[in-house]
Amino acid sequence: TNDDLLTGVAHLLDDAFCADEELLKLLSGPRFMQAICEAFGQVRLSHHSKCDVFVWLMQAMSSVEEGVESLVECWVRVWSLICGYICTSVDSDIHAATDDRAMSTTASCSIVGILIDNNLPQASEKLRVGERAAQ
């Protein structure tokens, strides 16, 4: 299926990024971040459990300056995906803690931290809107 293809390529890229920081720097531009967001969004709709790898890719990209810049440039889409991922993870996996889920939650929090640090006015407004909606 398309989801299997997208997650398979994402796993391959994750492994490649771990092995080659130059490749990571080369691919950490905004167009690649947009492609990750698109794939993440498509897979999330049908297979939330397969989304960990997209979080790991974003977190790997956040380890280089080019990736941080891409996260910041695409922050609205990234914010939406990561916050949705965290909420769905908490709702669906509260009793199914795994090492992968713990790593993904840690990576998600790291990405949220980068977004907040680099978009403080917009991010804090989003948090306030979210708080009001939750009440």
mmCIF file of C-alpha atoms in Angstrom:
data_model
loop_
_atom_site.group_PDB
_atom_site.id
_atom_site.type_symbol
_atom_site.label_atom_id
_atom_site.label_comp_id
_atom_site.label_asym_id
_atom_site.label_seq_id
_atom_site.Cartn_x
_atom_site.Cartn_y
_atom_site.Cartn_z
ATOM 1 C CA THR A 1 0.000 0.000 0.000
ATOM 2 C CA ASN A 2 1.006 3.638 -0.208
ATOM 3 C CA ASP A 3 1.348 3.799 3.584
ATOM 4 C CA ASP A 4 3.778 0.880 3.548
ATOM 5 C CA LEU A 5 5.814 2.504 0.784
ATOM 6 C CA LEU A 6 5.929 5.859 2.578
ATOM 7 C CA THR A 7 6.949 4.351 5.909
ATOM 8 C CA GLY A 8 9.478 2.028 4.246
ATOM 9 C CA VAL A 9 11.188 4.962 2.523
ATOM 10 C CA ALA A 10 11.059 6.941 5.776
ATOM 11 C CA HIS A 11 12.796 4.076 7.647
ATOM 12 C CA LEU A 12 15.446 3.908 4.917
ATOM 13 C CA LEU A 13 16.056 7.659 5.183
ATOM 14 C CA ASP A 14 16.193 7.494 8.967
ATOM 15 C CA ASP A 15 18.910 4.831 8.757
ATOM 16 C CA ALA A 16 20.783 6.818 6.082
ATOM 17 C CA PHE A 17 20.634 9.993 8.182
ATOM 18 C CA CYS A 18 22.073 8.126 11.170
ATOM 19 C CA ALA A 19 24.970 6.908 9.027
ATOM 20 C CA ASP A 20 25.715 10.086 7.044
ATOM 21 C CA GLU A 21 25.425 13.569 8.547
ATOM 22 C CA GLU A 22 26.349 15.199 5.228
ATOM 23 C CA LEU A 23 23.335 13.549 3.603
ATOM 24 C CA LEU A 24 21.210 14.780 6.495
ATOM 25 C CA LYS A 25 22.450 18.343 5.967
ATOM 26 C CA LEU A 26 21.943 18.097 2.217
ATOM 27 C CA LEU A 27 18.320 16.933 2.491
ATOM 28 C CA SER A 28 17.247 19.059 5.463
ATOM 29 C CA GLY A 29 15.713 21.828 3.365
ATOM 30 C CA PRO A 30 12.139 23.126 3.425
ATOM 31 C CA ARG A 31 11.017 21.113 0.378
ATOM 32 C CA PHE A 32 12.066 17.891 2.063
ATOM 33 C CA MET A 33 10.364 18.929 5.308
ATOM 34 C CA GLN A 34 7.186 19.616 3.332
ATOM 35 C CA ALA A 35 7.442 16.153 1.771
ATOM 36 C CA ILE A 36 7.840 14.562 5.208
ATOM 37 C CA CYS A 37 4.817 16.506 6.450
ATOM 38 C CA GLU A 38 2.764 15.371 3.460
ATOM 39 C CA ALA A 39 3.722 11.724 3.972
ATOM 40 C CA PHE A 40 3.153 12.005 7.735
ATOM 41 C CA GLY A 41 -0.302 13.487 7.126
ATOM 42 C CA GLN A 42 -1.279 10.749 4.684
ATOM 43 C CA VAL A 43 -0.115 7.881 6.882
ATOM 44 C CA ARG A 44 -1.580 9.432 10.033
ATOM 45 C CA LEU A 45 -5.077 9.284 8.594
ATOM 46 C CA SER A 46 -5.104 5.496 8.334
ATOM 47 C CA HIS A 47 -2.223 4.096 10.412
ATOM 48 C CA HIS A 48 -1.268 6.254 13.372
ATOM 49 C CA SER A 49 0.931 3.442 14.662
ATOM 50 C CA LYS A 50 3.231 3.831 11.636
ATOM 51 C CA CYS A 51 3.899 7.533 12.247
ATOM 52 C CA ASP A 52 6.803 7.159 14.689
ATOM 53 C CA VAL A 53 9.344 7.138 11.868
ATOM 54 C CA PHE A 54 8.202 10.548 10.592
ATOM 55 C CA VAL A 55 8.664 12.004 14.074
ATOM 56 C CA TRP A 56 12.152 10.459 14.185
ATOM 57 C CA LEU A 57 12.983 11.995 10.783
ATOM 58 C CA MET A 58 11.908 15.440 11.964
ATOM 59 C CA GLN A 59 13.912 15.023 15.137
ATOM 60 C CA ALA A 60 17.000 13.916 13.156
ATOM 61 C CA MET A 61 16.622 16.950 10.919
ATOM 62 C CA SER A 62 16.429 19.171 14.001
ATOM 63 C CA SER A 63 19.984 18.123 14.873
ATOM 64 C CA VAL A 64 21.430 20.266 12.057
ATOM 65 C CA GLU A 65 20.969 23.990 11.477
ATOM 66 C CA GLU A 66 19.405 23.455 8.051
ATOM 67 C CA GLY A 67 16.793 21.178 9.605
ATOM 68 C CA VAL A 68 15.949 23.626 12.374
ATOM 69 C CA GLU A 69 15.439 26.314 9.739
ATOM 70 C CA SER A 70 13.140 23.954 7.808
ATOM 71 C CA LEU A 71 11.130 23.113 10.915
ATOM 72 C CA VAL A 72 10.718 26.811 11.634
ATOM 73 C CA GLU A 73 9.777 27.608 8.035
ATOM 74 C CA CYS A 74 7.143 24.840 8.028
ATOM 75 C CA TRP A 75 6.181 25.348 11.655
ATOM 76 C CA VAL A 76 2.408 25.605 11.200
ATOM 77 C CA ARG A 77 2.163 22.213 9.455
ATOM 78 C CA VAL A 78 4.764 20.588 11.716
ATOM 79 C CA TRP A 79 3.033 21.956 14.833
ATOM 80 C CA SER A 80 -0.306 20.560 13.707
ATOM 81 C CA LEU A 81 1.107 17.115 12.909
ATOM 82 C CA ILE A 82 3.220 16.795 16.057
ATOM 83 C CA CYS A 83 0.494 18.013 18.426
ATOM 84 C CA GLY A 84 -2.038 15.706 16.762
ATOM 85 C CA TYR A 85 0.442 12.850 17.028
ATOM 86 C CA ILE A 86 1.032 13.479 20.737
ATOM 87 C CA CYS A 87 -2.703 13.716 21.489
ATOM 88 C CA THR A 88 -3.529 10.555 19.569
ATOM 89 C CA SER A 89 -0.623 8.708 21.185
ATOM 90 C CA VAL A 90 -1.786 9.623 24.654
ATOM 91 C CA ASP A 91 -5.393 8.708 23.880
ATOM 92 C CA SER A 92 -4.699 5.382 22.181
ATOM 93 C CA ASP A 93 -1.545 4.050 23.813
ATOM 94 C CA ILE A 94 -1.892 4.931 27.459
ATOM 95 C CA HIS A 95 -1.520 1.278 28.467
ATOM 96 C CA ALA A 96 0.829 0.235 25.668
ATOM 97 C CA ALA A 97 4.102 1.944 26.517
ATOM 98 C CA THR A 98 6.992 0.743 24.385
ATOM 99 C CA ASP A 99 10.564 1.879 23.858
ATOM 100 C CA ASP A 100 9.620 3.134 20.374
ATOM 101 C CA ARG A 101 6.702 5.104 21.784
ATOM 102 C CA ALA A 102 8.910 6.590 24.503
ATOM 103 C CA MET A 103 11.518 7.612 21.910
ATOM 104 C CA SER A 104 8.800 9.111 19.713
ATOM 105 C CA THR A 105 7.294 11.056 22.597
ATOM 106 C CA THR A 106 10.725 12.390 23.525
ATOM 107 C CA ALA A 107 11.394 13.331 19.893
ATOM 108 C CA SER A 108 7.975 15.021 19.679
ATOM 109 C CA CYS A 109 8.679 17.100 22.768
ATOM 110 C CA SER A 110 12.058 18.092 21.323
ATOM 111 C CA ILE A 111 10.395 19.269 18.103
ATOM 112 C CA VAL A 112 7.727 21.205 20.033
ATOM 113 C CA GLY A 113 10.519 22.853 22.037
ATOM 114 C CA ILE A 114 12.294 23.956 18.859
ATOM 115 C CA LEU A 115 9.065 25.339 17.429
ATOM 116 C CA ILE A 116 8.303 27.266 20.609
ATOM 117 C CA ASP A 117 11.868 28.605 20.908
ATOM 118 C CA ASN A 118 11.850 29.848 17.334
ATOM 119 C CA ASN A 119 8.229 31.023 17.061
ATOM 120 C CA LEU A 120 7.459 32.152 20.570
ATOM 121 C CA PRO A 121 4.712 34.712 19.810
ATOM 122 C CA GLN A 122 2.849 32.473 17.354
ATOM 123 C CA ALA A 123 3.372 29.293 19.388
ATOM 124 C CA SER A 124 2.234 30.872 22.645
ATOM 125 C CA GLU A 125 -0.924 32.121 20.906
ATOM 126 C CA LYS A 126 -1.588 28.594 19.590
ATOM 127 C CA LEU A 127 -1.161 27.239 23.141
ATOM 128 C CA ARG A 128 -3.647 29.795 24.505
ATOM 129 C CA VAL A 129 -6.175 28.947 21.794
ATOM 130 C CA GLY A 130 -5.706 25.233 22.576
ATOM 131 C CA GLU A 131 -6.210 25.851 26.288
ATOM 132 C CA ARG A 132 -9.434 27.768 25.650
ATOM 133 C CA ALA A 133 -10.722 25.011 23.369
ATOM 134 C CA ALA A 134 -9.950 22.363 26.003
ATOM 135 C CA GLN A 135 -11.955 24.188 28.680
#
